[in-house]
PDB file of C-alpha atoms in Angstrom:
ATOM      1  CA  MET H   1      20.195  -1.353  -4.235  1.00  0.00           C
ATOM      2  CA  VAL H   2      17.135  -0.179  -3.137  1.00  0.00           C
ATOM      3  CA  LYS H   3      14.171  -1.863  -1.165  1.00  0.00           C
ATOM      4  CA  PHE H   4      10.560  -1.678  -1.846  1.00  0.00           C
ATOM      5  CA  VAL H   5       7.473  -2.654   0.946  1.00  0.00           C
ATOM      6  CA  LEU H   6       4.183  -3.781  -1.238  1.00  0.00           C
ATOM      7  CA  MET H   7       1.671  -3.741   1.661  1.00  0.00           C
ATOM      8  CA  GLY H   8      -1.655  -6.192   0.829  1.00  0.00           C
ATOM      9  CA  ALA H   9      -0.279  -8.287  -1.125  1.00  0.00           C
ATOM     10  CA  GLY H  10      -2.706 -11.271  -0.145  1.00  0.00           C
ATOM     11  CA  GLY H  11      -5.076  -9.157  -2.317  1.00  0.00           C
ATOM     12  CA  ASN H  12      -6.769  -8.792  -5.126  1.00  0.00           C
ATOM     13  CA  VAL H  13      -5.189  -5.569  -6.512  1.00  0.00           C
ATOM     14  CA  GLY H  14      -2.492  -6.657  -3.734  1.00  0.00           C
ATOM     15  CA  GLY H  15      -1.254  -9.999  -5.109  1.00  0.00           C
ATOM     16  CA  ALA H  16      -1.727  -7.925  -9.133  1.00  0.00           C
ATOM     17  CA  ALA H  17       1.073  -4.960  -8.296  1.00  0.00           C
ATOM     18  CA  ALA H  18       3.340  -7.679  -6.315  1.00  0.00           C
ATOM     19  CA  ASP H  19       2.753  -9.830  -9.662  1.00  0.00           C
ATOM     20  CA  PHE H  20       3.598  -7.077 -11.876  1.00  0.00           C
ATOM     21  CA  ALA H  21       6.411  -5.967  -9.302  1.00  0.00           C
ATOM     22  CA  VAL H  22       8.490  -9.206  -9.572  1.00  0.00           C
ATOM     23  CA  ASP H  23       8.318  -9.348 -13.220  1.00  0.00           C
ATOM     24  CA  LEU H  24       9.920  -5.481 -12.792  1.00  0.00           C
ATOM     25  CA  VAL H  25      12.556  -5.354 -10.138  1.00  0.00           C
ATOM     26  CA  LYS H  26      16.445  -5.252 -10.809  1.00  0.00           C
ATOM     27  CA  PRO H  27      17.916  -7.654  -9.956  1.00  0.00           C
ATOM     28  CA  GLU H  28      20.561  -5.721  -6.740  1.00  0.00           C
ATOM     29  CA  ASP H  29      17.130  -4.703  -5.551  1.00  0.00           C
ATOM     30  CA  GLN H  30      14.873  -6.082  -2.835  1.00  0.00           C
ATOM     31  CA  LEU H  31      10.936  -6.910  -2.270  1.00  0.00           C
ATOM     32  CA  VAL H  32       9.196  -7.136   0.380  1.00  0.00           C
ATOM     33  CA  PHE H  33       5.398  -8.249   0.472  1.00  0.00           C
ATOM     34  CA  ALA H  34       3.587  -8.027   3.130  1.00  0.00           C
ATOM     35  CA  SER H  35      -0.334  -9.777   3.863  1.00  0.00           C
ATOM     36  CA  SER H  36      -2.037  -9.483   6.908  1.00  0.00           C
ATOM     37  CA  ASN H  37      -3.354 -12.702   6.140  1.00  0.00           C
ATOM     38  CA  LEU H  38      -0.800 -15.176   4.294  1.00  0.00           C
ATOM     39  CA  ASP H  39      -3.560 -17.801   4.543  1.00  0.00           C
ATOM     40  CA  ASN H  40      -5.046 -15.925   1.921  1.00  0.00           C
ATOM     41  CA  VAL H  41      -2.553 -15.832  -0.988  1.00  0.00           C
ATOM     42  CA  SER H  42      -2.016 -19.634  -2.605  1.00  0.00           C
ATOM     43  CA  ALA H  43       1.366 -21.879  -1.171  1.00  0.00           C
ATOM     44  CA  GLU H  44       1.925 -21.388  -5.584  1.00  0.00           C
ATOM     45  CA  LYS H  45       1.631 -17.554  -4.829  1.00  0.00           C
ATOM     46  CA  LEU H  46       4.339 -17.474  -2.055  1.00  0.00           C
ATOM     47  CA  ALA H  47       6.558 -19.953  -3.463  1.00  0.00           C
ATOM     48  CA  HIS H  48       6.847 -18.088  -7.204  1.00  0.00           C
ATOM     49  CA  TRP H  49       7.000 -15.431  -5.442  1.00  0.00           C
ATOM     50  CA  ARG H  50      10.491 -16.597  -3.036  1.00  0.00           C
ATOM     51  CA  SER H  51      11.929 -17.751  -6.224  1.00  0.00           C
ATOM     52  CA  LYS H  52      12.424 -14.720  -7.055  1.00  0.00           C
ATOM     53  CA  GLY H  53      14.583 -13.583  -4.341  1.00  0.00           C
ATOM     54  CA  VAL H  54      11.410 -11.743  -1.777  1.00  0.00           C
ATOM     55  CA  GLU H  55      11.238 -11.746   1.274  1.00  0.00           C
ATOM     56  CA  VAL H  56       6.893 -12.278   1.890  1.00  0.00           C
ATOM     57  CA  VAL H  57       6.147 -11.389   5.560  1.00  0.00           C
ATOM     58  CA  SER H  58       3.007 -10.941   8.398  1.00  0.00           C
ATOM     59  CA  ALA H  59       2.102  -7.156   8.900  1.00  0.00           C
ATOM     60  CA  SER H  60      -1.138  -5.642   9.625  1.00  0.00           C
ATOM     61  CA  TYR H  61      -2.119  -1.591   8.977  1.00  0.00           C
ATOM     62  CA  ASP H  62      -3.180  -2.586  12.452  1.00  0.00           C
ATOM     63  CA  ASP H  63      -0.167  -3.411  13.844  1.00  0.00           C
ATOM     64  CA  LEU H  64       2.443  -1.400  13.940  1.00  0.00           C
ATOM     65  CA  ASP H  65       5.188  -3.426  15.287  1.00  0.00           C
ATOM     66  CA  SER H  66       4.579  -5.840  12.532  1.00  0.00           C
ATOM     67  CA  MET H  67       4.484  -2.831  10.069  1.00  0.00           C
ATOM     68  CA  ARG H  68       7.846  -1.296  11.939  1.00  0.00           C
ATOM     69  CA  LYS H  69       9.469  -5.133  10.971  1.00  0.00           C
ATOM     70  CA  ALA H  70       8.643  -4.863   7.302  1.00  0.00           C
ATOM     71  CA  PHE H  71       9.332  -0.844   6.424  1.00  0.00           C
ATOM     72  CA  GLU H  72      12.883  -2.029   8.719  1.00  0.00           C
ATOM     73  CA  GLY H  73      15.212  -0.417   5.442  1.00  0.00           C
ATOM     74  CA  ALA H  74      12.081   0.410   3.077  1.00  0.00           C
ATOM     75  CA  ASP H  75      12.944   3.474   0.230  1.00  0.00           C
ATOM     76  CA  ALA H  76       9.759   3.044  -0.446  1.00  0.00           C
ATOM     77  CA  VAL H  77       6.409   1.602   0.879  1.00  0.00           C
ATOM     78  CA  ALA H  78       3.415   0.337  -1.437  1.00  0.00           C
ATOM     79  CA  THR H  79      -0.173   0.767   0.684  1.00  0.00           C
ATOM     80  CA  ILE H  80      -3.159  -1.078  -0.791  1.00  0.00           C
ATOM     81  CA  SER H  81      -6.471   0.228   0.334  1.00  0.00           C
ATOM     82  CA  THR H  82      -8.331  -1.841   2.225  1.00  0.00           C
ATOM     83  CA  TRP H  83     -12.439  -2.722   1.915  1.00  0.00           C
ATOM     84  CA  LEU H  84     -13.017  -0.688   5.392  1.00  0.00           C
ATOM     85  CA  ILE H  85     -14.576   3.016   4.715  1.00  0.00           C
ATOM     86  CA  GLY H  86     -14.349   5.991   8.220  1.00  0.00           C
ATOM     87  CA  ASP H  87     -11.888   6.387  10.751  1.00  0.00           C
ATOM     88  CA  ARG H  88     -10.242   2.695  10.898  1.00  0.00           C
ATOM     89  CA  ARG H  89      -9.172   3.110   7.114  1.00  0.00           C
ATOM     90  CA  ARG H  90      -8.271   6.559   7.781  1.00  0.00           C
ATOM     91  CA  ASN H  91      -6.018   5.077  10.918  1.00  0.00           C
ATOM     92  CA  GLN H  92      -4.716   2.281   8.696  1.00  0.00           C
ATOM     93  CA  ILE H  93      -2.674   4.399   6.361  1.00  0.00           C
ATOM     94  CA  LYS H  94      -2.039   6.901   8.692  1.00  0.00           C
ATOM     95  CA  ASN H  95      -0.052   4.930  10.742  1.00  0.00           C
ATOM     96  CA  ALA H  96       1.565   3.318   7.793  1.00  0.00           C
ATOM     97  CA  LEU H  97       2.681   7.018   6.576  1.00  0.00           C
ATOM     98  CA  ASP H  98       3.369   8.187  10.201  1.00  0.00           C
ATOM     99  CA  LEU H  99       5.306   5.147  10.251  1.00  0.00           C
ATOM    100  CA  ALA H 100       6.966   5.528   6.835  1.00  0.00           C
ATOM    101  CA  LYS H 101       7.807   9.159   7.841  1.00  0.00           C
ATOM    102  CA  GLU H 102       9.593   8.160  11.400  1.00  0.00           C
ATOM    103  CA  MET H 103      11.437   5.059   9.732  1.00  0.00           C
ATOM    104  CA  GLY H 104      13.391   7.554   6.928  1.00  0.00           C
ATOM    105  CA  VAL H 105      11.239   5.758   3.747  1.00  0.00           C
ATOM    106  CA  LYS H 106      11.363   7.931   1.260  1.00  0.00           C
ATOM    107  CA  ARG H 107       8.678   7.601  -1.131  1.00  0.00           C
ATOM    108  CA  PHE H 108       4.892   6.393   0.359  1.00  0.00           C
ATOM    109  CA  CYS H 109       2.526   5.062  -2.580  1.00  0.00           C
ATOM    110  CA  TYR H 110      -1.043   4.664  -2.016  1.00  0.00           C
ATOM    111  CA  THR H 111      -3.946   3.117  -3.907  1.00  0.00           C
ATOM    112  CA  SER H 112      -6.479   5.873  -3.829  1.00  0.00           C
ATOM    113  CA  GLY H 113      -9.891   5.832  -5.706  1.00  0.00           C
ATOM    114  CA  ALA H 114     -10.790   8.515  -9.383  1.00  0.00           C
ATOM    115  CA  GLY H 115     -12.133  11.564  -8.368  1.00  0.00           C
ATOM    116  CA  ALA H 116     -10.030  11.929  -4.905  1.00  0.00           C
ATOM    117  CA  GLY H 117      -8.227  15.045  -5.985  1.00  0.00           C
ATOM    118  CA  VAL H 118     -11.870  16.701  -5.940  1.00  0.00           C
ATOM    119  CA  LYS H 119     -11.479  20.239  -4.768  1.00  0.00           C
ATOM    120  CA  ALA H 120     -13.327  20.317  -2.031  1.00  0.00           C
ATOM    121  CA  GLU H 121     -14.670  23.639   1.252  1.00  0.00           C
ATOM    122  CA  THR H 122     -16.366  20.947   3.071  1.00  0.00           C
ATOM    123  CA  GLU H 123     -15.809  16.688   2.604  1.00  0.00           C
ATOM    124  CA  GLU H 124     -19.716  17.213   2.537  1.00  0.00           C
ATOM    125  CA  ASP H 125     -18.594  18.342  -0.970  1.00  0.00           C
ATOM    126  CA  ILE H 126     -16.403  14.534  -2.313  1.00  0.00           C
ATOM    127  CA  PRO H 127     -18.592  11.562  -3.429  1.00  0.00           C
ATOM    128  CA  PHE H 128     -18.852   9.219   0.006  1.00  0.00           C
ATOM    129  CA  LEU H 129     -17.029   6.997  -0.787  1.00  0.00           C
ATOM    130  CA  LEU H 130     -13.979   9.036  -2.070  1.00  0.00           C
ATOM    131  CA  ARG H 131     -13.826  10.894   1.029  1.00  0.00           C
ATOM    132  CA  ASP H 132     -11.274   8.605   3.234  1.00  0.00           C
ATOM    133  CA  HIS H 133      -9.435   8.410   0.346  1.00  0.00           C
ATOM    134  CA  HIS H 134      -9.205  12.562  -0.393  1.00  0.00           C
ATOM    135  CA  TYR H 135      -8.535  12.335   2.705  1.00  0.00           C
ATOM    136  CA  ILE H 136      -5.161  10.354   2.549  1.00  0.00           C
ATOM    137  CA  GLU H 137      -4.106  12.507   0.079  1.00  0.00           C
ATOM    138  CA  GLN H 138      -4.368  14.857   1.914  1.00  0.00           C
ATOM    139  CA  LEU H 139      -2.220  13.934   4.431  1.00  0.00           C
ATOM    140  CA  SER H 140       1.031  11.995   1.863  1.00  0.00           C
ATOM    141  CA  PHE H 141       0.652  15.596   0.170  1.00  0.00           C
ATOM    142  CA  ALA H 142       2.045  17.124   3.352  1.00  0.00           C
ATOM    143  CA  SER H 143       3.973  14.770   4.911  1.00  0.00           C
ATOM    144  CA  GLY H 144       7.477  15.412   2.959  1.00  0.00           C
ATOM    145  CA  LEU H 145       8.137  11.941   1.757  1.00  0.00           C
ATOM    146  CA  GLN H 146       8.021  11.369  -2.309  1.00  0.00           C
ATOM    147  CA  TYR H 147       4.713   9.849  -3.317  1.00  0.00           C
ATOM    148  CA  ASN H 148       2.560   8.639  -5.601  1.00  0.00           C
ATOM    149  CA  ILE H 149      -1.115   8.643  -5.991  1.00  0.00           C
ATOM    150  CA  GLN H 150      -2.941   5.784  -7.699  1.00  0.00           C
ATOM    151  CA  ARG H 151      -5.657   7.227  -8.721  1.00  0.00           C
ATOM    152  CA  ASN H 152      -8.458   3.568  -9.837  1.00  0.00           C
ATOM    153  CA  CYS H 153     -11.514   3.723 -10.531  1.00  0.00           C
ATOM    154  CA  LEU H 154     -14.333   2.109  -8.432  1.00  0.00           C
ATOM    155  CA  TYR H 155     -14.332  -1.507  -9.193  1.00  0.00           C
ATOM    156  CA  ALA H 156     -11.874  -2.050 -11.080  1.00  0.00           C
ATOM    157  CA  GLU H 157     -10.075  -4.392  -9.639  1.00  0.00           C
ATOM    158  CA  LEU H 158     -12.926  -6.839  -9.975  1.00  0.00           C
ATOM    159  CA  SER H 159     -11.624  -7.448 -13.308  1.00  0.00           C
ATOM    160  CA  VAL H 160      -7.844  -8.120 -11.857  1.00  0.00           C
ATOM    161  CA  ARG H 161      -7.200 -12.201 -11.669  1.00  0.00           C
TER     162      ARG H 161
END
């Protein structure tokens, strides 16, 4: 059995990823979908996920204890980047990455942005909206964990419904 945790399942991109994951998961594997605000998830969607055996939990990047509960026994953790820009977003995902490593998670996944992998001598050489993503990617590469980086095109999530 493999345990997968998806953070941000209550959002637009996270909700689409969750719906996709429910169709892909093997019967013997476990899915945990986490959202910082379960009120943002429709009752129909929650019922559908739960009918497929998904554990749905409240967990926030800003609350280490809630993430710790969600990550317990996880083999892989996927994070959906938040709408924030700057230190708070960097710290949110850094905390998730550090906690995943501490708890023995093997694979860390992150939704980044197209262009975040640019080679740059200084942060100022990176387009402003991609700086946080670049920073988090570098942390992921250096973490020692297996990782997946999904570089979405800016605003592509607006077409996901």
